[in-house]
Short mmCIF file of C-alpha atoms in Angstrom, two decimals:
data_model
loop_
_atom_site.label_atom_id
_atom_site.label_comp_id
_atom_site.label_asym_id
_atom_site.label_seq_id
_atom_site.Cartn_x
_atom_site.Cartn_y
_atom_site.Cartn_z
CA UNK A 1 -0.03 0.24 0.03
CA UNK A 2 2.96 2.38 0.94
CA UNK A 3 4.81 1.58 -2.16
CA UNK A 4 1.80 2.13 -4.33
CA UNK A 5 1.00 5.24 -2.95
CA UNK A 6 4.66 6.29 -3.52
CA UNK A 7 4.44 5.49 -7.17
CA UNK A 8 0.99 6.93 -7.55
CA UNK A 9 2.40 10.51 -5.48
CA UNK A 10 5.06 10.74 -8.18
CA UNK A 11 2.94 10.37 -11.12
CA UNK A 12 0.96 13.03 -9.99
CA UNK A 13 3.92 15.23 -9.70
CA UNK A 14 5.33 14.17 -13.24
CA UNK A 15 1.66 14.98 -14.61
CA UNK A 16 1.79 18.29 -13.05
CA UNK A 17 5.41 19.24 -13.70
CA UNK A 18 5.04 18.26 -17.40
CA UNK A 19 1.57 19.63 -18.40
CA UNK A 20 0.91 22.57 -16.34
CA UNK A 21 2.34 25.56 -15.92
CA UNK A 22 3.36 25.10 -12.10
CA UNK A 23 6.03 26.98 -10.01
CA UNK A 24 7.65 25.47 -6.92
CA UNK A 25 11.24 25.39 -5.06
CA UNK A 26 13.46 23.56 -7.58
CA UNK A 27 16.84 24.29 -6.27
CA UNK A 28 18.01 21.68 -3.73
CA UNK A 29 16.92 22.33 0.00
CA UNK A 30 19.52 22.81 2.65
CA UNK A 31 19.12 23.40 6.23
CA UNK A 32 22.74 23.97 7.41
CA UNK A 33 22.90 26.77 4.62
CA UNK A 34 24.87 29.04 6.73
CA UNK A 35 28.05 27.06 6.64
CA UNK A 36 27.51 25.97 3.20
CA UNK A 37 27.18 29.34 1.51
CA UNK A 38 28.76 28.92 -2.03
CA UNK A 39 25.81 26.58 -2.79
CA UNK A 40 23.41 29.55 -2.45
CA UNK A 41 25.40 32.53 -3.37
CA UNK A 42 28.78 32.83 -5.94
CA UNK A 43 29.98 35.85 -3.84
CA UNK A 44 31.04 33.48 -0.90
CA UNK A 45 33.84 32.14 -2.91
CA UNK A 46 36.94 33.14 -0.98
CA UNK A 47 35.11 34.37 2.55
CA UNK A 48 36.80 32.06 4.47
CA UNK A 49 39.77 33.59 4.09
CA UNK A 50 41.71 30.13 3.38
CA UNK A 51 41.07 26.90 1.30
CA UNK A 52 37.95 25.85 2.33
CA UNK A 53 36.63 22.29 1.38
CA UNK A 54 32.92 21.12 2.52
CA UNK A 55 31.06 18.02 1.90
CA UNK A 56 27.16 17.80 2.47
CA UNK A 57 24.85 14.61 2.42
CA UNK A 58 21.16 15.04 2.73
CA UNK A 59 18.47 12.36 2.76
CA UNK A 60 15.11 13.93 2.06
CA UNK A 61 11.80 12.22 3.85
CA UNK A 62 13.60 9.14 5.51
CA UNK A 63 10.21 7.75 6.44
CA UNK A 64 9.63 6.44 2.72
CA UNK A 65 11.78 3.24 2.42
CA UNK A 66 12.30 3.08 -1.26
CA UNK A 67 14.53 6.07 -1.20
CA UNK A 68 12.13 9.46 -2.03
CA UNK A 69 15.41 10.83 -2.65
CA UNK A 70 18.95 12.83 -1.25
CA UNK A 71 21.30 15.75 -2.04
CA UNK A 72 25.33 15.33 -2.22
CA UNK A 73 27.25 18.42 -2.51
CA UNK A 74 31.00 19.22 -2.91
CA UNK A 75 32.51 22.30 -2.67
CA UNK A 76 36.13 24.08 -2.59
CA UNK A 77 36.53 27.71 -2.48
CA UNK A 78 39.45 29.98 -1.83
CA UNK A 79 41.14 33.65 -2.26
CA UNK A 80 43.84 34.35 -4.39
CA UNK A 81 46.90 35.52 -2.87
CA UNK A 82 45.88 39.35 -2.98
CA UNK A 83 42.45 38.56 -1.49
CA UNK A 84 40.40 40.54 -3.60
CA UNK A 85 39.49 37.39 -5.94
CA UNK A 86 37.79 34.29 -4.71
CA UNK A 87 37.41 31.27 -6.98
CA UNK A 88 35.19 28.08 -6.12
CA UNK A 89 34.24 25.17 -7.44
CA UNK A 90 30.41 23.20 -6.71
CA UNK A 91 29.59 19.90 -7.60
CA UNK A 92 25.99 19.02 -6.62
CA UNK A 93 23.75 15.78 -7.16
CA UNK A 94 19.98 16.13 -6.29
CA UNK A 95 17.65 13.06 -6.81
CA UNK A 96 14.22 12.96 -6.14
CA UNK A 97 12.24 9.68 -7.15
CA UNK A 98 12.70 9.25 -10.99
CA UNK A 99 14.34 12.60 -11.26
CA UNK A 100 18.16 13.17 -11.12
CA UNK A 101 20.40 16.55 -11.54
CA UNK A 102 23.98 17.01 -11.53
CA UNK A 103 25.45 20.46 -11.58
CA UNK A 104 28.82 21.68 -12.25
CA UNK A 105 29.67 25.29 -10.97
CA UNK A 106 32.08 27.62 -10.90
CA UNK A 107 32.39 30.44 -8.93
CA UNK A 108 34.42 33.75 -9.48
CA UNK A 109 34.21 36.83 -6.83
CA UNK A 110 35.66 39.93 -6.26
CA UNK A 111 35.82 41.57 -2.76
CA UNK A 112 36.34 45.23 -1.95
CA UNK A 113 37.00 46.72 2.02
CA UNK A 114 33.91 48.53 2.69
CA UNK A 115 33.68 49.87 6.46
CA UNK A 116 34.37 47.07 8.85
CA UNK A 117 34.03 44.29 6.50
CA UNK A 118 34.04 43.33 2.98
CA UNK A 119 31.60 43.47 0.12
CA UNK A 120 31.90 40.75 -2.58
CA UNK A 121 30.45 40.69 -6.07
CA UNK A 122 30.14 37.15 -7.37
CA UNK A 123 29.66 35.56 -10.85
CA UNK A 124 28.46 31.80 -11.46
CA UNK A 125 29.10 29.85 -14.68
CA UNK A 126 27.77 26.10 -14.74
CA UNK A 127 26.22 23.36 -16.43
CA UNK A 128 23.64 21.00 -15.45
CA UNK A 129 22.54 17.32 -16.79
CA UNK A 130 18.60 16.45 -15.59
CA UNK A 131 17.39 13.33 -16.13
CA UNK A 132 14.00 11.94 -15.71
CA UNK A 133 13.66 8.13 -15.86
CA UNK A 134 10.21 7.08 -16.28
CA UNK A 135 10.83 3.30 -16.16
CA UNK A 136 11.39 3.69 -12.15
CA UNK A 137 7.70 3.88 -12.38
CA UNK A 138 7.12 0.30 -12.95
CA UNK A 139 3.56 -0.26 -14.12
CA UNK A 140 1.81 2.85 -12.66
CA UNK A 141 3.20 4.83 -15.75
CA UNK A 142 2.32 2.47 -18.07
CA UNK A 143 -1.51 2.47 -16.90
CA UNK A 144 -1.23 5.97 -16.95
CA UNK A 145 0.07 6.70 -20.59
CA UNK A 146 2.74 4.10 -22.25
CA UNK A 147 3.65 6.83 -24.52
CA UNK A 148 5.39 8.78 -21.96
CA UNK A 149 9.16 9.41 -23.00
CA UNK A 150 12.11 9.89 -20.60
CA UNK A 151 13.87 13.20 -20.40
CA UNK A 152 18.04 13.19 -20.82
CA UNK A 153 19.30 16.65 -21.37
CA UNK A 154 22.25 19.40 -20.52
CA UNK A 155 22.24 22.70 -20.40
CA UNK A 156 24.24 25.77 -19.28
CA UNK A 157 23.33 28.67 -17.18
CA UNK A 158 24.81 31.79 -15.50
CA UNK A 159 24.21 33.58 -12.03
CA UNK A 160 25.01 36.50 -10.00
CA UNK A 161 25.58 37.32 -6.22
CA UNK A 162 26.38 40.11 -3.76
CA UNK A 163 27.65 39.35 0.07
CA UNK A 164 28.68 41.97 2.61
CA UNK A 165 30.20 40.34 5.60
CA UNK A 166 32.33 41.26 8.58
CA UNK A 167 33.56 39.22 11.31
CA UNK A 168 30.26 38.96 13.20
CA UNK A 169 27.63 39.90 10.60
CA UNK A 170 26.65 38.94 6.98
CA UNK A 171 24.10 39.89 4.34
CA UNK A 172 23.57 38.20 0.92
CA UNK A 173 21.25 38.16 -2.14
CA UNK A 174 21.79 35.92 -5.00
CA UNK A 175 20.41 34.62 -8.13
CA UNK A 176 22.02 31.73 -8.90
CA UNK A 177 20.37 30.55 -12.42
CA UNK A 178 19.45 33.68 -14.53
CA UNK A 179 18.41 31.57 -17.73
CA UNK A 180 14.87 29.63 -17.83
CA UNK A 181 16.00 26.70 -19.37
CA UNK A 182 13.70 24.03 -20.62
CA UNK A 183 14.41 20.39 -20.70
CA UNK A 184 11.81 18.42 -23.33
CA UNK A 185 11.11 15.18 -24.45
CA UNK A 186 8.39 14.20 -26.79
CA UNK A 187 5.77 14.37 -24.27
CA UNK A 188 7.04 16.22 -21.15
CA UNK A 189 8.44 19.61 -20.89
CA UNK A 190 10.17 20.83 -17.54
CA UNK A 191 11.27 24.57 -17.31
CA UNK A 192 13.44 26.09 -14.72
CA UNK A 193 12.44 29.24 -12.73
CA UNK A 194 14.66 31.70 -11.30
CA UNK A 195 15.41 31.43 -7.73
CA UNK A 196 16.18 34.73 -5.15
CA UNK A 197 17.77 33.69 -2.08
CA UNK A 198 18.10 36.68 0.74
CA UNK A 199 19.88 35.53 3.60
CA UNK A 200 21.48 37.44 6.97
CA UNK A 201 22.99 36.72 10.15
CA UNK A 202 24.55 38.37 13.10
CA UNK A 203 26.63 36.93 16.20
CA UNK A 204 25.13 38.95 19.48
CA UNK A 205 27.02 39.27 22.81
CA UNK A 206 29.74 37.72 24.70
CA UNK A 207 28.30 35.94 27.88
CA UNK A 208 31.08 34.08 29.49
CA UNK A 209 31.80 31.56 26.95
CA UNK A 210 28.48 31.97 25.14
CA UNK A 211 27.30 33.30 22.34
CA UNK A 212 23.64 33.61 20.19
CA UNK A 213 23.78 33.51 16.68
CA UNK A 214 20.27 34.55 14.90
CA UNK A 215 20.02 34.29 10.90
CA UNK A 216 17.57 34.33 8.16
CA UNK A 217 17.24 32.84 4.89
CA UNK A 218 14.36 34.04 2.37
CA UNK A 219 13.52 32.19 -1.00
CA UNK A 220 11.59 33.18 -3.52
CA UNK A 221 10.42 31.75 -6.82
CA UNK A 222 8.58 32.99 -9.63
CA UNK A 223 5.01 32.00 -9.49
CA UNK A 224 5.22 30.64 -6.36
CA UNK A 225 4.88 31.74 -2.38
CA UNK A 226 7.83 33.17 -0.55
CA UNK A 227 9.22 30.97 2.34
CA UNK A 228 11.71 31.49 4.91
CA UNK A 229 13.89 29.76 7.02
CA UNK A 230 14.27 31.53 10.87
CA UNK A 231 17.44 30.17 12.44
CA UNK A 232 19.10 30.68 16.02
CA UNK A 233 22.15 28.94 17.34
CA UNK A 234 23.76 29.04 20.95
CA UNK A 235 27.73 29.24 20.60
CA UNK A 236 29.34 26.99 23.78
CA UNK A 237 32.74 26.42 25.31
CA UNK A 238 34.47 29.08 23.25
CA UNK A 239 32.86 28.17 19.87
CA UNK A 240 33.43 24.81 20.11
CA UNK A 241 29.86 23.41 20.33
CA UNK A 242 27.15 24.77 18.52
CA UNK A 243 23.32 24.10 19.13
CA UNK A 244 20.43 25.54 17.31
CA UNK A 245 17.25 25.49 15.87
CA UNK A 246 15.43 26.77 13.07
CA UNK A 247 11.87 27.35 11.58
CA UNK A 248 10.96 26.85 8.03
CA UNK A 249 7.91 29.03 6.61
CA UNK A 250 5.54 25.45 5.71
CA UNK A 251 6.09 24.21 9.36
CA UNK A 252 9.25 22.30 9.64
CA UNK A 253 11.03 22.47 12.64
CA UNK A 254 14.59 21.81 12.19
CA UNK A 255 17.32 20.74 15.16
CA UNK A 256 21.09 21.79 14.18
CA UNK A 257 24.41 20.80 15.86
CA UNK A 258 27.86 21.68 15.05
CA UNK A 259 31.07 21.07 16.78
CA UNK A 260 34.82 22.43 15.69
CA UNK A 261 37.18 19.43 16.73
CA UNK A 262 39.76 21.31 18.76
CA UNK A 263 42.88 21.80 17.45
CA UNK A 264 41.98 21.31 14.28
CA UNK A 265 40.34 23.18 11.32
CA UNK A 266 37.45 20.43 10.63
CA UNK A 267 34.22 21.40 11.37
CA UNK A 268 31.05 18.66 11.77
CA UNK A 269 27.55 19.11 11.65
CA UNK A 270 24.37 17.16 11.62
CA UNK A 271 20.60 18.42 11.21
CA UNK A 272 17.11 17.15 11.84
CA UNK A 273 14.34 18.34 10.01
CA UNK A 274 10.78 17.70 10.92
CA UNK A 275 7.49 18.43 9.20
CA UNK A 276 4.29 19.57 11.51
CA UNK A 277 2.10 20.03 8.70
CA UNK A 278 -0.56 17.76 9.13
CA UNK A 279 -1.87 17.79 5.23
CA UNK A 280 1.77 16.58 4.12
CA UNK A 281 3.42 14.87 7.03
CA UNK A 282 2.59 11.73 5.94
CA UNK A 283 4.36 12.25 2.61
CA UNK A 284 7.18 14.08 3.70
CA UNK A 285 8.56 12.56 6.67
CA UNK A 286 11.52 13.25 8.21
CA UNK A 287 14.91 14.54 6.69
CA UNK A 288 18.49 14.19 7.81
CA UNK A 289 21.58 16.36 6.83
CA UNK A 290 25.10 15.90 7.60
CA UNK A 291 27.95 18.27 6.88
CA UNK A 292 31.91 18.53 7.12
CA UNK A 293 34.34 21.44 6.51
CA UNK A 294 37.63 21.60 6.58
CA UNK A 295 40.06 24.66 6.00
CA UNK A 296 43.68 24.82 5.20
CA UNK A 297 45.95 27.66 5.46
CA UNK A 298 47.29 29.58 3.26
CA UNK A 299 49.96 30.89 5.27
CA UNK A 300 51.61 28.99 8.10
CA UNK A 301 52.58 32.11 9.86
CA UNK A 302 49.18 33.58 10.17
CA UNK A 303 46.36 31.67 12.29
CA UNK A 304 43.16 31.36 11.22
CA UNK A 305 40.34 33.53 12.39
CA UNK A 306 37.13 31.88 13.46
CA UNK A 307 34.06 31.85 11.14
CA UNK A 308 30.71 32.19 12.39
CA UNK A 309 28.95 31.46 8.76
#
């Protein structure tokens, strides 16, 4: 029964995406976006003032035993010697039932000093391979329409962003894909919509070894309602342990924990999302996310400064 529900839901999604002008969140969703900023904004490249490598794994809707989908992201970025230019590379794979996309993105950022912080302008160039394999729907797709065909195509895109940050504050705006590409087959047409991201955060106070860091992410897609994440972290033990939570606008409560391994530059993070929407709880279930980040010194004589985002 559960498996049949999953397949029928997939088919419904395919019909909506293929034949009706529906707009929705198409880009992968991240709970720990504040530690993986380059996945949302190319202007983030080089902002860690070091060679920064991140790997993220997200399992969507763990209540679905047959594997609703997952996301894997690998990124590396670094400033150049003069620190005005940042370069980055991101590889992202996102799988959702019968659909799969692979992004390879290059990022360029140019930074200038402004007040107590730096203002960065970013440009992103990349390619996306999108595939839709209807054979995975088994007999359900055949019952719906035996003439439906797969989609398998590659497109190119570019995006831009701006990012201002200091030691304890950041604000950024980005449009990662400006071109509204189409992925077509003989029977289906899937169009990309532009996504707009606005994010900001601040580190408040210093009560002994405890700090408080609120942040927010606002997401907009053309033709769809605006959504947002409101986040709050408490930093303990001189910034070694981070505990926090976030509320996503469609009734998802997310728990987060981060730890910076003492005497290393390694950060490990974990998040758990739980859906409180009575209408979709049976479909969405919960999601988990694991993040690893490591920073390499560019100059062995200069210590790495703490990064709060």
